[in-house]
PDB file of C-alpha atoms in Angstrom:
ATOM      1  CA  UNK A   1      81.532  36.098-110.460  1.00 63.00           C
ATOM      2  CA  UNK A   2      80.761  35.032-114.022  1.00 68.00           C
ATOM      3  CA  UNK A   3      77.605  32.978-114.645  1.00 64.00           C
ATOM      4  CA  UNK A   4      77.895  29.201-114.913  1.00 68.00           C
ATOM      5  CA  UNK A   5      77.161  27.405-118.197  1.00 70.00           C
ATOM      6  CA  UNK A   6      73.707  26.494-116.862  1.00 65.00           C
ATOM      7  CA  UNK A   7      73.009  30.167-116.123  1.00 65.00           C
ATOM      8  CA  UNK A   8      74.289  31.264-119.529  1.00 65.00           C
ATOM      9  CA  UNK A   9      72.437  28.739-121.678  1.00 65.00           C
ATOM     10  CA  UNK A  10      69.286  27.901-119.689  1.00 65.00           C
ATOM     11  CA  UNK A  11      68.693  31.210-117.903  1.00 62.00           C
ATOM     12  CA  UNK A  12      69.967  33.583-120.638  1.00 64.00           C
ATOM     13  CA  UNK A  13      72.260  35.300-118.143  1.00 65.00           C
ATOM     14  CA  UNK A  14      75.281  37.025-119.609  1.00 66.00           C
ATOM     15  CA  UNK A  15      76.668  38.767-116.524  1.00 66.00           C
ATOM     16  CA  UNK A  16      76.725  38.415-112.753  1.00 66.00           C
ATOM     17  CA  UNK A  17      73.496  38.735-110.736  1.00 66.00           C
ATOM     18  CA  UNK A  18      73.222  41.618-108.335  1.00 71.00           C
ATOM     19  CA  UNK A  19      72.631  40.858-104.665  1.00 73.00           C
ATOM     20  CA  UNK A  20      70.179  43.221-102.996  1.00 80.00           C
ATOM     21  CA  UNK A  21      69.581  43.103 -99.236  1.00 85.00           C
ATOM     22  CA  UNK A  22      66.088  41.859 -98.453  1.00 87.00           C
ATOM     23  CA  UNK A  23      65.404  44.251 -95.597  1.00 91.00           C
ATOM     24  CA  UNK A  24      64.737  41.432 -93.125  1.00 91.00           C
ATOM     25  CA  UNK A  25      67.621  42.762 -91.040  1.00 90.00           C
ATOM     26  CA  UNK A  26      65.489  45.841 -90.235  1.00 92.00           C
ATOM     27  CA  UNK A  27      63.040  43.704 -88.211  1.00 92.00           C
ATOM     28  CA  UNK A  28      64.673  43.372 -84.755  1.00 90.00           C
ATOM     29  CA  UNK A  29      63.098  39.948 -84.065  1.00 90.00           C
ATOM     30  CA  UNK A  30      64.480  38.563 -87.368  1.00 91.00           C
ATOM     31  CA  UNK A  31      67.845  40.346 -87.587  1.00 89.00           C
ATOM     32  CA  UNK A  32      69.793  37.142 -86.869  1.00 88.00           C
ATOM     33  CA  UNK A  33      68.340  35.441 -89.959  1.00 88.00           C
ATOM     34  CA  UNK A  34      70.160  37.942 -92.200  1.00 87.00           C
ATOM     35  CA  UNK A  35      73.439  36.366 -91.145  1.00 81.00           C
ATOM     36  CA  UNK A  36      74.573  32.841 -91.900  1.00 76.00           C
ATOM     37  CA  UNK A  37      72.445  30.170 -90.288  1.00 74.00           C
ATOM     38  CA  UNK A  38      73.772  26.673 -89.609  1.00 72.00           C
ATOM     39  CA  UNK A  39      71.239  23.883 -89.601  1.00 67.00           C
ATOM     40  CA  UNK A  40      71.750  21.481 -86.721  1.00 66.00           C
ATOM     41  CA  UNK A  41      71.374  17.829 -87.658  1.00 63.00           C
ATOM     42  CA  UNK A  42      72.842  18.317 -91.144  1.00 65.00           C
ATOM     43  CA  UNK A  43      76.393  17.799 -92.336  1.00 67.00           C
ATOM     44  CA  UNK A  44      77.060  21.524 -92.592  1.00 68.00           C
ATOM     45  CA  UNK A  45      74.088  23.055 -94.427  1.00 74.00           C
ATOM     46  CA  UNK A  46      74.265  26.852 -94.420  1.00 76.00           C
ATOM     47  CA  UNK A  47      71.738  29.445 -95.552  1.00 78.00           C
ATOM     48  CA  UNK A  48      70.974  33.149 -95.283  1.00 82.00           C
ATOM     49  CA  UNK A  49      67.871  35.264 -95.693  1.00 85.00           C
ATOM     50  CA  UNK A  50      69.923  38.399 -96.310  1.00 86.00           C
ATOM     51  CA  UNK A  51      69.296  38.426-100.093  1.00 83.00           C
ATOM     52  CA  UNK A  52      65.883  36.762-100.101  1.00 85.00           C
ATOM     53  CA  UNK A  53      62.635  38.353-101.310  1.00 87.00           C
ATOM     54  CA  UNK A  54      61.045  39.962 -98.206  1.00 92.00           C
ATOM     55  CA  UNK A  55      57.425  41.144 -98.168  1.00 94.00           C
ATOM     56  CA  UNK A  56      56.969  43.073 -94.909  1.00 94.00           C
ATOM     57  CA  UNK A  57      53.197  43.511 -95.379  1.00 96.00           C
ATOM     58  CA  UNK A  58      52.645  39.747 -95.618  1.00 97.00           C
ATOM     59  CA  UNK A  59      55.489  38.888 -93.189  1.00 96.00           C
ATOM     60  CA  UNK A  60      56.796  36.466 -95.856  1.00 95.00           C
ATOM     61  CA  UNK A  61      60.250  35.786 -97.180  1.00 92.00           C
ATOM     62  CA  UNK A  62      61.013  33.589-100.216  1.00 89.00           C
ATOM     63  CA  UNK A  63      64.416  32.088-100.876  1.00 86.00           C
ATOM     64  CA  UNK A  64      65.503  30.261-103.992  1.00 81.00           C
ATOM     65  CA  UNK A  65      67.299  27.342-102.399  1.00 77.00           C
ATOM     66  CA  UNK A  66      69.813  26.657-105.175  1.00 69.00           C
ATOM     67  CA  UNK A  67      69.122  29.721-107.310  1.00 67.00           C
ATOM     68  CA  UNK A  68      66.958  29.803-110.407  1.00 65.00           C
ATOM     69  CA  UNK A  69      65.564  31.765-113.305  1.00 62.00           C
ATOM     70  CA  UNK A  70      64.020  35.195-112.823  1.00 63.00           C
ATOM     71  CA  UNK A  71      62.994  38.199-114.893  1.00 57.00           C
ATOM     72  CA  UNK A  72      60.934  36.485-117.633  1.00 53.00           C
ATOM     73  CA  UNK A  73      59.828  39.765-119.123  1.00 46.00           C
ATOM     74  CA  UNK A  74      63.203  41.451-119.063  1.00 45.00           C
ATOM     75  CA  UNK A  75      66.744  40.616-119.970  1.00 45.00           C
ATOM     76  CA  UNK A  76      66.817  37.178-118.378  1.00 45.00           C
ATOM     77  CA  UNK A  77      69.011  36.224-115.491  1.00 46.00           C
ATOM     78  CA  UNK A  78      68.916  34.180-112.362  1.00 47.00           C
ATOM     79  CA  UNK A  79      68.625  34.578-108.636  1.00 61.00           C
ATOM     80  CA  UNK A  80      71.542  33.367-106.618  1.00 58.00           C
ATOM     81  CA  UNK A  81      71.219  30.352-104.381  1.00 60.00           C
ATOM     82  CA  UNK A  82      71.012  31.125-100.676  1.00 58.00           C
ATOM     83  CA  UNK A  83      71.645  27.616 -99.425  1.00 61.00           C
ATOM     84  CA  UNK A  84      74.875  25.656 -99.303  1.00 61.00           C
ATOM     85  CA  UNK A  85      75.373  21.941 -98.790  1.00 60.00           C
ATOM     86  CA  UNK A  86      78.641  20.050 -98.341  1.00 57.00           C
ATOM     87  CA  UNK A  87      80.073  18.695-101.592  1.00 58.00           C
ATOM     88  CA  UNK A  88      79.009  15.060-101.751  1.00 62.00           C
ATOM     89  CA  UNK A  89      78.260  12.932-104.797  1.00 61.00           C
ATOM     90  CA  UNK A  90      74.528  12.621-104.063  1.00 59.00           C
ATOM     91  CA  UNK A  91      74.202  16.414-103.541  1.00 56.00           C
ATOM     92  CA  UNK A  92      76.096  17.565-106.610  1.00 58.00           C
ATOM     93  CA  UNK A  93      74.098  16.926-109.737  1.00 60.00           C
ATOM     94  CA  UNK A  94      70.404  16.020-109.586  1.00 62.00           C
ATOM     95  CA  UNK A  95      69.327  18.091-106.550  1.00 66.00           C
ATOM     96  CA  UNK A  96      71.147  21.105-107.960  1.00 64.00           C
ATOM     97  CA  UNK A  97      69.742  20.619-111.463  1.00 66.00           C
ATOM     98  CA  UNK A  98      66.157  19.968-110.351  1.00 69.00           C
ATOM     99  CA  UNK A  99      66.410  22.655-107.674  1.00 70.00           C
ATOM    100  CA  UNK A 100      67.665  25.325-110.065  1.00 68.00           C
ATOM    101  CA  UNK A 101      65.564  24.445-113.111  1.00 72.00           C
ATOM    102  CA  UNK A 102      62.488  23.889-110.940  1.00 75.00           C
ATOM    103  CA  UNK A 103      63.065  27.144-109.004  1.00 79.00           C
ATOM    104  CA  UNK A 104      62.999  25.287-105.670  1.00 81.00           C
ATOM    105  CA  UNK A 105      61.825  27.871-103.136  1.00 86.00           C
ATOM    106  CA  UNK A 106      61.219  27.997 -99.397  1.00 88.00           C
ATOM    107  CA  UNK A 107      58.539  30.449 -98.235  1.00 94.00           C
ATOM    108  CA  UNK A 108      58.736  31.485 -94.590  1.00 94.00           C
ATOM    109  CA  UNK A 109      55.478  33.011 -93.280  1.00 97.00           C
ATOM    110  CA  UNK A 110      56.003  34.625 -89.882  1.00 96.00           C
ATOM    111  CA  UNK A 111      53.462  35.088 -87.092  1.00 97.00           C
ATOM    112  CA  UNK A 112      52.468  38.618 -86.074  1.00 95.00           C
ATOM    113  CA  UNK A 113      55.013  38.651 -83.221  1.00 93.00           C
ATOM    114  CA  UNK A 114      57.757  37.165 -85.481  1.00 93.00           C
ATOM    115  CA  UNK A 115      58.448  34.320 -83.022  1.00 93.00           C
ATOM    116  CA  UNK A 116      57.178  31.500 -85.258  1.00 95.00           C
ATOM    117  CA  UNK A 117      57.161  30.738 -88.973  1.00 95.00           C
ATOM    118  CA  UNK A 118      55.606  28.131 -91.240  1.00 96.00           C
ATOM    119  CA  UNK A 119      57.980  27.011 -93.992  1.00 94.00           C
ATOM    120  CA  UNK A 120      56.415  25.952 -97.290  1.00 94.00           C
ATOM    121  CA  UNK A 121      58.327  24.109-100.034  1.00 90.00           C
ATOM    122  CA  UNK A 122      57.463  25.448-103.474  1.00 89.00           C
ATOM    123  CA  UNK A 123      58.634  24.918-107.020  1.00 85.00           C
ATOM    124  CA  UNK A 124      57.833  24.095-110.611  1.00 83.00           C
ATOM    125  CA  UNK A 125      56.749  20.445-110.411  1.00 81.00           C
ATOM    126  CA  UNK A 126      57.091  19.863-114.175  1.00 81.00           C
ATOM    127  CA  UNK A 127      60.812  19.352-113.652  1.00 77.00           C
ATOM    128  CA  UNK A 128      60.021  15.966-112.063  1.00 74.00           C
ATOM    129  CA  UNK A 129      58.348  14.943-115.334  1.00 77.00           C
ATOM    130  CA  UNK A 130      61.571  15.861-117.174  1.00 75.00           C
ATOM    131  CA  UNK A 131      59.846  18.941-118.595  1.00 76.00           C
ATOM    132  CA  UNK A 132      62.418  21.632-118.042  1.00 71.00           C
ATOM    133  CA  UNK A 133      61.116  25.153-118.584  1.00 72.00           C
ATOM    134  CA  UNK A 134      63.244  27.246-116.230  1.00 69.00           C
ATOM    135  CA  UNK A 135      61.355  30.482-116.911  1.00 70.00           C
ATOM    136  CA  UNK A 136      58.108  29.114-115.423  1.00 74.00           C
ATOM    137  CA  UNK A 137      57.554  30.751-112.042  1.00 76.00           C
ATOM    138  CA  UNK A 138      57.021  28.805-108.847  1.00 81.00           C
ATOM    139  CA  UNK A 139      53.454  27.471-109.011  1.00 85.00           C
ATOM    140  CA  UNK A 140      53.286  24.322-106.876  1.00 88.00           C
ATOM    141  CA  UNK A 141      53.418  23.986-103.078  1.00 92.00           C
ATOM    142  CA  UNK A 142      54.128  20.622-101.448  1.00 90.00           C
ATOM    143  CA  UNK A 143      51.032  19.776 -99.350  1.00 92.00           C
ATOM    144  CA  UNK A 144      51.527  19.976 -95.568  1.00 90.00           C
ATOM    145  CA  UNK A 145      50.090  16.463 -95.234  1.00 91.00           C
ATOM    146  CA  UNK A 146      53.194  15.212 -97.095  1.00 91.00           C
ATOM    147  CA  UNK A 147      55.867  17.309 -95.426  1.00 90.00           C
ATOM    148  CA  UNK A 148      55.683  20.357 -93.182  1.00 91.00           C
ATOM    149  CA  UNK A 149      58.259  22.539 -91.499  1.00 91.00           C
ATOM    150  CA  UNK A 150      57.996  25.226 -88.866  1.00 93.00           C
ATOM    151  CA  UNK A 151      60.529  27.210 -86.933  1.00 92.00           C
ATOM    152  CA  UNK A 152      60.098  28.685 -83.487  1.00 92.00           C
ATOM    153  CA  UNK A 153      62.286  31.243 -81.772  1.00 90.00           C
ATOM    154  CA  UNK A 154      63.705  29.954 -78.521  1.00 86.00           C
ATOM    155  CA  UNK A 155      62.423  31.685 -75.374  1.00 87.00           C
ATOM    156  CA  UNK A 156      65.864  33.170 -74.650  1.00 84.00           C
ATOM    157  CA  UNK A 157      66.203  34.496 -78.204  1.00 82.00           C
ATOM    158  CA  UNK A 158      67.480  37.987 -78.922  1.00 77.00           C
ATOM    159  CA  UNK A 159      67.833  39.570 -82.371  1.00 79.00           C
ATOM    160  CA  UNK A 160      66.200  36.547 -83.981  1.00 78.00           C
ATOM    161  CA  UNK A 161      68.740  34.001 -82.822  1.00 81.00           C
ATOM    162  CA  UNK A 162      68.450  31.001 -82.130  1.00 83.00           C
ATOM    163  CA  UNK A 163      65.526  29.184 -83.720  1.00 86.00           C
ATOM    164  CA  UNK A 164      64.375  25.566 -83.518  1.00 85.00           C
ATOM    165  CA  UNK A 165      63.085  23.944 -86.705  1.00 84.00           C
ATOM    166  CA  UNK A 166      60.487  21.194 -86.422  1.00 87.00           C
ATOM    167  CA  UNK A 167      59.619  18.716 -89.173  1.00 86.00           C
ATOM    168  CA  UNK A 168      56.546  16.643 -89.910  1.00 88.00           C
ATOM    169  CA  UNK A 169      56.127  13.962 -92.562  1.00 87.00           C
ATOM    170  CA  UNK A 170      52.970  12.142 -93.641  1.00 89.00           C
ATOM    171  CA  UNK A 171      50.803  14.245 -91.316  1.00 82.00           C
ATOM    172  CA  UNK A 172      52.687  13.374 -88.129  1.00 85.00           C
ATOM    173  CA  UNK A 173      52.938  15.820 -85.239  1.00 84.00           C
ATOM    174  CA  UNK A 174      55.846  18.263 -85.062  1.00 76.00           C
TER     175      UNK A 174
END
């Protein structure tokens, strides 16, 4: 698929981005996350960790939610978004623009037994000050006292499926 105008002009991408499997599918407890996950409680949000950035030593996976710039030192380009939302007016422009230009990223950090993960929201916060420098890497993490997410594998889970995601805002309990 050819790059969008945003990818061509803001991310200096002239050709399609290559998708490389993350390797998360090689961990039996997480194999299900390499498929398409449907988020309950949303109007059809889908995501996958199949093409995310997996660090087995740290048990961390990073996903660019809507895609974003990558390869500052090389030929330019962008990572593909791994999250999909239904097409609605409020989801079309600003979240996509801020998410892509700010490199909106979710970092999943798994426990040693891979049955629980903390989910951190990261990005380039300058985008909220209307300072758009897409090549800046992710450098800001939303504090857990503002918003926190975790996911826990259900007791009957096999192959990393299903999970329950818990949310906390303003320091409340999960």
